[in-house]
Short mmCIF file of C-alpha atoms in Angstrom, two decimals:
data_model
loop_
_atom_site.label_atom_id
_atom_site.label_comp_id
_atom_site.label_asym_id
_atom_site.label_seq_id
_atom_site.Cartn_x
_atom_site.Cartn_y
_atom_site.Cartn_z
CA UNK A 866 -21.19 -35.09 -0.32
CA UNK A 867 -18.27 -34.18 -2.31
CA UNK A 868 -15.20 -35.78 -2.54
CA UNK A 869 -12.29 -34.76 -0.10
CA UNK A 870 -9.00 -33.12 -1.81
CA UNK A 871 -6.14 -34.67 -1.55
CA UNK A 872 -3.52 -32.57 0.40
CA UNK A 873 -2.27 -31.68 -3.14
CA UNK A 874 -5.81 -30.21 -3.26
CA UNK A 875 -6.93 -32.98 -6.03
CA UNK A 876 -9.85 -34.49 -6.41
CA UNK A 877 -11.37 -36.81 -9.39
CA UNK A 878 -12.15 -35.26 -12.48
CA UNK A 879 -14.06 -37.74 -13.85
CA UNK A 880 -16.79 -37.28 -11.45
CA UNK A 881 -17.17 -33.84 -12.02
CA UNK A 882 -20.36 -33.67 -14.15
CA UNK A 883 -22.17 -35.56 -11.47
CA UNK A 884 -21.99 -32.83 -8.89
CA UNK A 885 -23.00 -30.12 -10.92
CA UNK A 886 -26.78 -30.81 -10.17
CA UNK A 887 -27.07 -27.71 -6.77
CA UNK A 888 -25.82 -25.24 -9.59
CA UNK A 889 -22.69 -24.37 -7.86
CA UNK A 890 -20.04 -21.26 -7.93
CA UNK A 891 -17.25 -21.92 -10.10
CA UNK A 892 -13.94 -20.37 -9.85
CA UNK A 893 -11.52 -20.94 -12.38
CA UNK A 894 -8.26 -21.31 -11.69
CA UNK A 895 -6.78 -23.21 -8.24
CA UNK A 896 -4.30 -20.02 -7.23
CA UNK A 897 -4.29 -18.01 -4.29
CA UNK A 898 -7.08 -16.10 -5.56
CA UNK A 899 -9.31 -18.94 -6.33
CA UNK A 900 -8.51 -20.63 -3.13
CA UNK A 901 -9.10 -17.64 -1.16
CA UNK A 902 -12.55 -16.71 -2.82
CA UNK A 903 -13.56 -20.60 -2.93
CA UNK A 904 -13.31 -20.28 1.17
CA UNK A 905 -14.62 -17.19 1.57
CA UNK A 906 -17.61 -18.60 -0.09
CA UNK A 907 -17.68 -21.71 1.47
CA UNK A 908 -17.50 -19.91 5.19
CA UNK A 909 -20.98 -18.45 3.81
CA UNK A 910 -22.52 -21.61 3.02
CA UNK A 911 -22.39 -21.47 -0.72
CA UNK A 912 -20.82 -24.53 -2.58
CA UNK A 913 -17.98 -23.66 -4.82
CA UNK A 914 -16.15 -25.39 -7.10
CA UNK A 915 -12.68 -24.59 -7.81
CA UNK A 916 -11.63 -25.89 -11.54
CA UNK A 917 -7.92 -26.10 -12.04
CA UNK A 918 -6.16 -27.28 -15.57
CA UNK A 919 -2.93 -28.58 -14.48
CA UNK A 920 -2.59 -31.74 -11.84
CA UNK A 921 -2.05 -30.01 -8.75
CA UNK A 922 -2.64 -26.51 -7.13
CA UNK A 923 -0.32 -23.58 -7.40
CA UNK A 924 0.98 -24.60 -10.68
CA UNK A 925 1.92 -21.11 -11.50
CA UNK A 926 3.85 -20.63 -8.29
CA UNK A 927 5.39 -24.22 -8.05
CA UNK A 928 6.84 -23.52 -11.39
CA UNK A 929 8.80 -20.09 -10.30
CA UNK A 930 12.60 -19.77 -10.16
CA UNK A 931 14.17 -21.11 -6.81
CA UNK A 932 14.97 -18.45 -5.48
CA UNK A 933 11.89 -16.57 -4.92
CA UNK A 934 10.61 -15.27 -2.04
CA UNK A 935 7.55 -13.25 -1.93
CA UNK A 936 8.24 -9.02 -1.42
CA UNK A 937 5.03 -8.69 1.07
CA UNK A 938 5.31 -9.82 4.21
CA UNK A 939 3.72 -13.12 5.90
CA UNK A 940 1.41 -11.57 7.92
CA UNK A 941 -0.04 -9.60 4.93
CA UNK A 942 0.60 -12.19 2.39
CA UNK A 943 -2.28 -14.88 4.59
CA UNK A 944 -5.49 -15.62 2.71
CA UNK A 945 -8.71 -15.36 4.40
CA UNK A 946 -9.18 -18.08 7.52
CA UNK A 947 -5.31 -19.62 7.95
CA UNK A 948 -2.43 -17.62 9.22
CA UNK A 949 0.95 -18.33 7.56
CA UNK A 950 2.83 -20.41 10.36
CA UNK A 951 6.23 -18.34 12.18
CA UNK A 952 8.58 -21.03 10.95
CA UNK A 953 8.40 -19.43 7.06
CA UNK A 954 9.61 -16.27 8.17
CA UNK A 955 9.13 -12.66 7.33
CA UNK A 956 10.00 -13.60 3.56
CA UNK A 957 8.01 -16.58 2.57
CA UNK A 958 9.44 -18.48 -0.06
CA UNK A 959 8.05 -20.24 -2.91
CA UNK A 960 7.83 -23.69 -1.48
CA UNK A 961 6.66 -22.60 1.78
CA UNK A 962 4.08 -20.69 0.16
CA UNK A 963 2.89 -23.77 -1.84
CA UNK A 964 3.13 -25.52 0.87
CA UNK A 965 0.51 -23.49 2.32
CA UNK A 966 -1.72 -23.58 -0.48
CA UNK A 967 -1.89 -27.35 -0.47
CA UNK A 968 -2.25 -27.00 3.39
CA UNK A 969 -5.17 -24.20 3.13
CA UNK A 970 -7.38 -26.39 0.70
CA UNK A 971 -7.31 -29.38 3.41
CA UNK A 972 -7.88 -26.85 6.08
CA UNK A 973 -10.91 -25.34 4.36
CA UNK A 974 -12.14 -28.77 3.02
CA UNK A 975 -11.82 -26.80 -0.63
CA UNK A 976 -13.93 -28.70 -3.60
CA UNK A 977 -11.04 -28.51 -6.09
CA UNK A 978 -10.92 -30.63 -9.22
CA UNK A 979 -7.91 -30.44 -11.65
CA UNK A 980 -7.02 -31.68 -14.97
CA UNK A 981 -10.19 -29.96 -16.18
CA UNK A 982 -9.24 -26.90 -18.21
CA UNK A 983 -12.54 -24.18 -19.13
CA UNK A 984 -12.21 -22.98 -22.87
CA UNK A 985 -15.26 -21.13 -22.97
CA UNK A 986 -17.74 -19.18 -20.59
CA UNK A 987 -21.40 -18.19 -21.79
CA UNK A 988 -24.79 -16.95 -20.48
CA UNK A 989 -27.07 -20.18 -19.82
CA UNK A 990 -28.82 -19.81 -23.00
CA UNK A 991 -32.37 -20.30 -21.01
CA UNK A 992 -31.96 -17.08 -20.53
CA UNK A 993 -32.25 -18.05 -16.30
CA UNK A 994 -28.95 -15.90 -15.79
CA UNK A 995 -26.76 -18.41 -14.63
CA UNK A 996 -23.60 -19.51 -16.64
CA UNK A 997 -22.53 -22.15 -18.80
CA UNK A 998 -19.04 -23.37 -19.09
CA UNK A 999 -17.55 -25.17 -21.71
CA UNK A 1000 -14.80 -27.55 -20.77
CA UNK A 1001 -11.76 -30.72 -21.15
CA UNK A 1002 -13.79 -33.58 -21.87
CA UNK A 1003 -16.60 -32.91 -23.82
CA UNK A 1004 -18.22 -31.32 -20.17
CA UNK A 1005 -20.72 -28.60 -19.99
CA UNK A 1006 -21.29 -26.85 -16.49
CA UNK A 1007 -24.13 -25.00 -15.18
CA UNK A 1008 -23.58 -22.61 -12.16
CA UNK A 1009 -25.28 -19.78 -10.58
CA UNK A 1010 -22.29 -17.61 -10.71
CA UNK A 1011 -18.00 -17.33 -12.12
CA UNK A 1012 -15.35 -16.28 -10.52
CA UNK A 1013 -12.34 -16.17 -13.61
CA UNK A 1014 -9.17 -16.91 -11.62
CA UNK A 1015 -6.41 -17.70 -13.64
CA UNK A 1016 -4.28 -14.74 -13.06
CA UNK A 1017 -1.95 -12.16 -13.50
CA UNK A 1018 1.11 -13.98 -15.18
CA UNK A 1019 -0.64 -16.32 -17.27
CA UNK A 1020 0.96 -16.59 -20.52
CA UNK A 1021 4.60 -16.10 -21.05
CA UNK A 1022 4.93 -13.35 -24.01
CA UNK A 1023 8.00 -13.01 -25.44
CA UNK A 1024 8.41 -10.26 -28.14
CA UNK A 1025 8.81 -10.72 -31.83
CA UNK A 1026 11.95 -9.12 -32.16
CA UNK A 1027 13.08 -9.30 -35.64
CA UNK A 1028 15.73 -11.94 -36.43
CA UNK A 1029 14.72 -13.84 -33.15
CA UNK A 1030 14.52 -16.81 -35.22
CA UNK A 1031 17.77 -16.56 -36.32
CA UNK A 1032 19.15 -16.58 -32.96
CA UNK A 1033 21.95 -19.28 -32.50
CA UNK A 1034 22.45 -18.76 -28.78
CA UNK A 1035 19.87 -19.81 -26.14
CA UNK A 1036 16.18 -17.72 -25.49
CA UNK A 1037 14.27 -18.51 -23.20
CA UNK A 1038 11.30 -16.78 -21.26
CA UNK A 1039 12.24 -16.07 -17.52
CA UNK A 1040 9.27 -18.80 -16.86
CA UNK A 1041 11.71 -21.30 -18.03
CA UNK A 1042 14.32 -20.01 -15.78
CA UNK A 1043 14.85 -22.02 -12.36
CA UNK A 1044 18.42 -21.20 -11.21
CA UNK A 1045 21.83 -19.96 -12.16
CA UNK A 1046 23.57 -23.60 -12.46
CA UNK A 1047 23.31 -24.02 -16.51
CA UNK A 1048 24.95 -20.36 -16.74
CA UNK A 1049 27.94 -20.84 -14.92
CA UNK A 1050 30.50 -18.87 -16.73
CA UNK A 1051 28.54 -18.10 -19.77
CA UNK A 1052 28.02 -14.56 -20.49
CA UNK A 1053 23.89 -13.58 -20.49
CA UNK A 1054 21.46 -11.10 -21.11
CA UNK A 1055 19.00 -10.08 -19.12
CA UNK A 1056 15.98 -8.10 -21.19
CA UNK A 1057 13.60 -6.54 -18.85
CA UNK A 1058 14.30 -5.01 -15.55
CA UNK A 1059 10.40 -5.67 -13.45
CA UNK A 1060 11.24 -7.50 -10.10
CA UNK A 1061 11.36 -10.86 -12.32
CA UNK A 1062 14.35 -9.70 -14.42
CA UNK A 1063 16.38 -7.65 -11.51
CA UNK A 1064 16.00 -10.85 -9.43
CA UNK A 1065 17.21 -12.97 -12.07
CA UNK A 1066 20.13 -11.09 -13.01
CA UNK A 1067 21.52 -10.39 -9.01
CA UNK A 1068 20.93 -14.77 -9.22
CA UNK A 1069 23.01 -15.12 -11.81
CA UNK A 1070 25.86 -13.13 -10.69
CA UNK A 1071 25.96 -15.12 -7.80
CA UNK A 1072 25.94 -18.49 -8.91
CA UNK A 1073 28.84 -17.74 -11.10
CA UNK A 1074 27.73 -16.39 -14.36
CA UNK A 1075 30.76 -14.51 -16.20
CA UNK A 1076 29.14 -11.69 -17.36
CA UNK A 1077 25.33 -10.43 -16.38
CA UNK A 1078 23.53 -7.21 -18.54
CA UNK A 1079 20.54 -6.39 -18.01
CA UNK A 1080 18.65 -4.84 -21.14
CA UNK A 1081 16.53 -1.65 -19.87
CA UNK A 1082 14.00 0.01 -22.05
CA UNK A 1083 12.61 2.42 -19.27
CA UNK A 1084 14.72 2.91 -15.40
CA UNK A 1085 12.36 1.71 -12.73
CA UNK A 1086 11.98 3.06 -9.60
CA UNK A 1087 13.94 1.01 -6.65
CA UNK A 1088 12.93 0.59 -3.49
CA UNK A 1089 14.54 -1.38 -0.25
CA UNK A 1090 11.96 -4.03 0.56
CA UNK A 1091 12.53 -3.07 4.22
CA UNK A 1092 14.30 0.14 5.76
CA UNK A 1093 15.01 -0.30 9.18
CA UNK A 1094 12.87 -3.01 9.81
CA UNK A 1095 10.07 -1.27 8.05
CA UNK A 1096 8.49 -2.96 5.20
CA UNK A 1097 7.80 -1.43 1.64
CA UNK A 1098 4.55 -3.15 1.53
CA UNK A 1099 3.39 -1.28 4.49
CA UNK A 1100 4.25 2.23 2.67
CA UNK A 1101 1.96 0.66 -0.10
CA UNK A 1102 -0.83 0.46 1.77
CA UNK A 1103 -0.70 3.87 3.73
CA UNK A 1104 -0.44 5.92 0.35
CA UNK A 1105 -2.56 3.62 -1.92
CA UNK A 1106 -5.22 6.45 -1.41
CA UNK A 1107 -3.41 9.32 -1.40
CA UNK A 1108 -2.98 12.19 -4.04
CA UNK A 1109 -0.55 10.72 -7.10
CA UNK A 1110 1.17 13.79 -6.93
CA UNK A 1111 1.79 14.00 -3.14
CA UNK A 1112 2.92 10.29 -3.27
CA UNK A 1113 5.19 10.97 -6.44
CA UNK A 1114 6.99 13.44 -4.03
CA UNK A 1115 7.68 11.86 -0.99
CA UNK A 1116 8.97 8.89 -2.91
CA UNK A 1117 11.88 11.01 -4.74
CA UNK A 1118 12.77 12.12 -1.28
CA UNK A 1119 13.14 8.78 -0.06
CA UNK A 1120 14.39 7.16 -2.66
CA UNK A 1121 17.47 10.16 -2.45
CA UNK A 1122 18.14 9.28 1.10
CA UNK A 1123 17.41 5.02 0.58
CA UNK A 1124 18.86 4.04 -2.61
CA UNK A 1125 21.94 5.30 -4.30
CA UNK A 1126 22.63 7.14 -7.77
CA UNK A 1127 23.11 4.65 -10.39
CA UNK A 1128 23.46 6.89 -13.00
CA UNK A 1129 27.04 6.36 -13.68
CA UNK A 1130 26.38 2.54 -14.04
CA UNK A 1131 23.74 3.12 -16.87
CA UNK A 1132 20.30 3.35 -14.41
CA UNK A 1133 19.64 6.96 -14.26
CA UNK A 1134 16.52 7.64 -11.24
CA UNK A 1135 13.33 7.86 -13.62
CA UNK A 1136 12.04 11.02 -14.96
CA UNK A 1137 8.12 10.29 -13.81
CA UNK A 1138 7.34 9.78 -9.88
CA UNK A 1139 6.90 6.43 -8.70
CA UNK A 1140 2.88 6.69 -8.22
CA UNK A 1141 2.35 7.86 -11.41
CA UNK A 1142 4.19 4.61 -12.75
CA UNK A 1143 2.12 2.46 -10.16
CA UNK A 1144 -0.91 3.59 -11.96
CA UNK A 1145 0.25 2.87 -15.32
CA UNK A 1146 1.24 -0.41 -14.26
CA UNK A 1147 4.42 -0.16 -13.35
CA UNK A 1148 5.48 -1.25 -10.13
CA UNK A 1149 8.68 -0.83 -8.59
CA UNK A 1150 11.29 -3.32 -7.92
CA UNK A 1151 12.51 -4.28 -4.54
CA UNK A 1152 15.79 -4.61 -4.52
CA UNK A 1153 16.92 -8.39 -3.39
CA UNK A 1154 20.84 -7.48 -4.22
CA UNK A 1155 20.30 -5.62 -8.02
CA UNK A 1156 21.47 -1.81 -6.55
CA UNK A 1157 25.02 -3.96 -4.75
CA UNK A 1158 25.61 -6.11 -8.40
CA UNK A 1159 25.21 -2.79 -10.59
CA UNK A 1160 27.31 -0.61 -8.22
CA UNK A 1161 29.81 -3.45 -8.59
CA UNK A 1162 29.71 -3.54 -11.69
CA UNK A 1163 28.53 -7.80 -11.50
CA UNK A 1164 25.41 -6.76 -13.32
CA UNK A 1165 25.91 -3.96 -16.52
CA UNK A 1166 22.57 -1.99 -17.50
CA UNK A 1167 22.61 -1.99 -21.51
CA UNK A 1168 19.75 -0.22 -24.08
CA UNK A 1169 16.60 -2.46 -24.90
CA UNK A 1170 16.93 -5.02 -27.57
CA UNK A 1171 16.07 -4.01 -30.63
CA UNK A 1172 16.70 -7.06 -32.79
CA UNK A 1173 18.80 -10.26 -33.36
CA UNK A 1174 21.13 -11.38 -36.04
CA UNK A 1175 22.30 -14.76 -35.79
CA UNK A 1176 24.77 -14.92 -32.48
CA UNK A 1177 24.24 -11.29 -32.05
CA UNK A 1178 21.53 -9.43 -30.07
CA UNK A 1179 21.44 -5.55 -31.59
CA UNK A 1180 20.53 -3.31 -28.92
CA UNK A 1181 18.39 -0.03 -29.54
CA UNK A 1182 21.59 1.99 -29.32
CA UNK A 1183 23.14 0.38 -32.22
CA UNK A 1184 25.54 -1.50 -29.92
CA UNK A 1185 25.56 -5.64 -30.74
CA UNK A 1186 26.97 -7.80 -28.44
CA UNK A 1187 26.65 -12.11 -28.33
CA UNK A 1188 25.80 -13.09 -25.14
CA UNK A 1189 25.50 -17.12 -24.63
CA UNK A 1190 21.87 -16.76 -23.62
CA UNK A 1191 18.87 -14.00 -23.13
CA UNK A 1192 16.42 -14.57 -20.97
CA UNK A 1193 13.51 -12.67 -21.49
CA UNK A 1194 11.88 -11.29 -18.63
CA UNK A 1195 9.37 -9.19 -20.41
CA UNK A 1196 6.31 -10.07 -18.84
CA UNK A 1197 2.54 -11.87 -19.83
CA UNK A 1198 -0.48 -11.78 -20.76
CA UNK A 1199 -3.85 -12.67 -19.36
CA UNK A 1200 -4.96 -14.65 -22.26
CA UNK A 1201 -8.64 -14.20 -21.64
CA UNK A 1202 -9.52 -13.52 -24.95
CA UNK A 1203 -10.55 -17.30 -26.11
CA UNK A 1204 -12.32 -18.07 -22.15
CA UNK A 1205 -14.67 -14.93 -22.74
CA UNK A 1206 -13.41 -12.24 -25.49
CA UNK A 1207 -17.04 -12.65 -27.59
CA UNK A 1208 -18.53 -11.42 -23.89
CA UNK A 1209 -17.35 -7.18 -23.90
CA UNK A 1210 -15.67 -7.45 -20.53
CA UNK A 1211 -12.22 -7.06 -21.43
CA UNK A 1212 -10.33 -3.95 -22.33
CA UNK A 1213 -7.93 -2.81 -25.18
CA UNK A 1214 -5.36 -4.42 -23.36
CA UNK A 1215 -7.14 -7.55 -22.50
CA UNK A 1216 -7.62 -6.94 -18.98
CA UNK A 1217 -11.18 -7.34 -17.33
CA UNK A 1218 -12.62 -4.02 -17.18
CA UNK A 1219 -13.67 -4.61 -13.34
CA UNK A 1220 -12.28 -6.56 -10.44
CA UNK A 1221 -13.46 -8.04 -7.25
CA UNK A 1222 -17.07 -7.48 -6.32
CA UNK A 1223 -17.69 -5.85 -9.14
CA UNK A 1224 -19.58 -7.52 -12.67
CA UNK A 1225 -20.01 -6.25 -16.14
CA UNK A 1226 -23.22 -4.75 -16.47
CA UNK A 1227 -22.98 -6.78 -19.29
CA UNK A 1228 -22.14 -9.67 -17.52
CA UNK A 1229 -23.88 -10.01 -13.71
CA UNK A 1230 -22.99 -13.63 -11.45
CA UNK A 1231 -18.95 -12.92 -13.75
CA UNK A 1232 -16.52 -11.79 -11.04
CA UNK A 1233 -12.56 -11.43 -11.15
CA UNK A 1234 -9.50 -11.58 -9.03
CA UNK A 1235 -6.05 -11.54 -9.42
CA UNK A 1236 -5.82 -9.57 -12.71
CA UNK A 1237 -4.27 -6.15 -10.68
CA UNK A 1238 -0.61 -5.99 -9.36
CA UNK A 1239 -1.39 -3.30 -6.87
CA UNK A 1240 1.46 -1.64 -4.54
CA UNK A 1241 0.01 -2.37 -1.09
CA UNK A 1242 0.75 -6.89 -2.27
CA UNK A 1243 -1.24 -8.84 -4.73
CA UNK A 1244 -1.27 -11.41 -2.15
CA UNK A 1245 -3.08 -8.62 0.59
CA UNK A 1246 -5.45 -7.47 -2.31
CA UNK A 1247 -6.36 -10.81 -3.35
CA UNK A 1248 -7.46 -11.74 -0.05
CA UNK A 1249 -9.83 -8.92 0.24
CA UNK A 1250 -11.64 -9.67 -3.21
CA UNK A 1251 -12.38 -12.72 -1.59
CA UNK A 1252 -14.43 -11.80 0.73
CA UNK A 1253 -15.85 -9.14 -0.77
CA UNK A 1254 -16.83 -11.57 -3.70
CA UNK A 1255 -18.27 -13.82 -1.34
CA UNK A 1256 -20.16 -11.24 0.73
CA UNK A 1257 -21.94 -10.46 -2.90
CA UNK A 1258 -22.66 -13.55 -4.14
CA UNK A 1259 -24.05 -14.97 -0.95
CA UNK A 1260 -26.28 -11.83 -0.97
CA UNK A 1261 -27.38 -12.15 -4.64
CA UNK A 1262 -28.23 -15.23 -4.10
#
């Protein structure tokens, strides 16, 4: 029998190559979406093992800013098999949610081991179709079938603006970022204005920042996370399937009668519809105080950085200001290249080129999650690649 996680979802890592022998499924990465596929799998009788690098589950999400909350609501943001209790409320925040995590691999009896990090996935080389992992330790892993896990926001990227080097003020990515004390009354930038960076900048206004922009390259679309009690997420989900064009429509009317024009405070509405952004990968930000702060004027919009020069940040419209500190909230990458680049599965832009219970043809018994952001909630999506993983891989095998 396996060992039993600890409620931190831990279990010994040193016994790991000694329960390898019933050619388990691995899933890499001890997330939401490895948790949630590891007990979809298990609820069909096939052993998974969940491999995690750091010490504990839900590293990524123990590691956000303080504030967070998730945007989707509890009762879609539940992974398959344990309802999020009443008590976190509509909004679940990020310790509740880790909370959960911890409590969902006890509930599930999850096989999770951590401190073991994969560096390398291959075809068995007996050519028998199962997989071979390379991994911390020296340890090589047989199992009948992967599911890569590791997720969305990976590996903070942070650009190389020229003279960033040069920089005598503070940089930091917003992964860094927990909370608004260190920046009382300095005077910071912003770069990036995604959900991450909007959030961050209404934060920082109110725990007493003296003076908030936020650097814009392109104006996103803003939505209320709720009108009238009615979620954004659930709009999401009803036009996920509809016509781009249809959607792109009814979102500039309700965007005109939901959120005010900001063009006078330097965030003109955007030129393309919100769907068509969705589906380049752009999703829009819920507004958790941004529209108040700009009308206010607490948080200014400024141009996109275009370089740095010692205490002074150039922006693309020649204007330089010298802010205390930028934090760059300009995203991640996926970082999948060195786990399975030499394999033809990944994209131009380093994504997997399918998801869920889809495999390479190239590639069958390799499965992915959690490397969409969809509009209708990662959290929902991730959830249903779960069991739709598990529903193959118990039938392929």
């Amino acid at each position: 029998m396996p060992n039993s996680p600890s409620p931190t979802g831990r279990t010994d890592a040193v016994a790991l190559t000694d329960r390898t022998d019933d050619r388990p499924v691995y899933v890499i990465g001890g997330g939401p979406g490895g948790l949630a596929t590891a007990a979809a799998l298990r609820a069909r009788g096939v052993r998974a093992v969940v491999l995690e690098k750091a010490d504990r589950i839900g590293a990524s999400w123990r590691g956000h800013y303080d504030r967070l909350h998730l945007h989707t609501t509890r009762r879609w943001s539940a992974l398959p098999g344990l309802r999020m209790p009443r008590r976190f409320g509509r909004w679940v925040g990020r310790d509740d949610l880790v909370r959960y995590l911890e409590k969902y691999t006890e509930h599930h009896e999850l096989e999770v081991v951590t401190g073991v990090e994969v560096s390398r996935i291959d075809p068995h080389p007996d050519g028998s179709g199962d997989w071979q992992l390379t991994a911390t330790g020296g340890r090589v892993l047989r199992g009948r079938a992967v599911v890569v896990a590791t997720g969305f926001n990976h590996t903070p990227r942070i650009p190389e603006w020229p003279g960033r080097d040069t920089f005598t003020g503070e940089l930091l990515h917003a992964a860094e970022y927990r909370n608004p004390a260190p920046y009382a009354d300095k005077d910071v930038l912003v770069v990036g204005i995604g959900n991450t960076g909007a959030e961050i900048a209404a934060d920082l206004t109110e725990g007493g920042a003296a003076r908030v922009r936020i650097a814009v390259r392109t104006a996103p679309h803003i939505v209320r996370r709720s009108t009238a009690g009615w979620p954004a997420q659930a709009t999401g989900i009803l036009v996920r399937r509809l016509p781009v064009r249809m959607v792109d429509r009814a979102g500039s009317l309700l965007a005109r009668v939901a959120v005010p024009d900001l063009s006078a405070q330097g965030l003109p509405r955007p030129e393309k519809g919100l769907y068509s952004r969705v589906r380049e990968g752009a999703i829009p930000v819920q507004d958790v105080g941004l529209i108040d702060a700009v009308r206010s004027g607490r948080v200014v919009p400024v141009a996109t950085v275009a370089s740095f020069d010692k205490d002074a940040v150039v922006l693309a419209d020649g204007t330089r200001i010298a802010p205390d500190a930028v934090i760059a909230a300009t995203g991640y990458s996926r970082a999948l290249e060195p786990l399975l680049g030499h394999l033809d599965v990944l994209d131009g832009r380093g994504r997997p080129v399918v998801h869920g219970a889809r495999t390479p043809k190239e590639a069958p018994g390799l499965y992915f999650t959690g490397f969409t952001n969809p509009i209708s909630g990662m959290l929902r999506e991730l959830a249903r690649d779960a069991e739709k993983i598990a529903k193959r891989v118990a039938r392929a095998h």
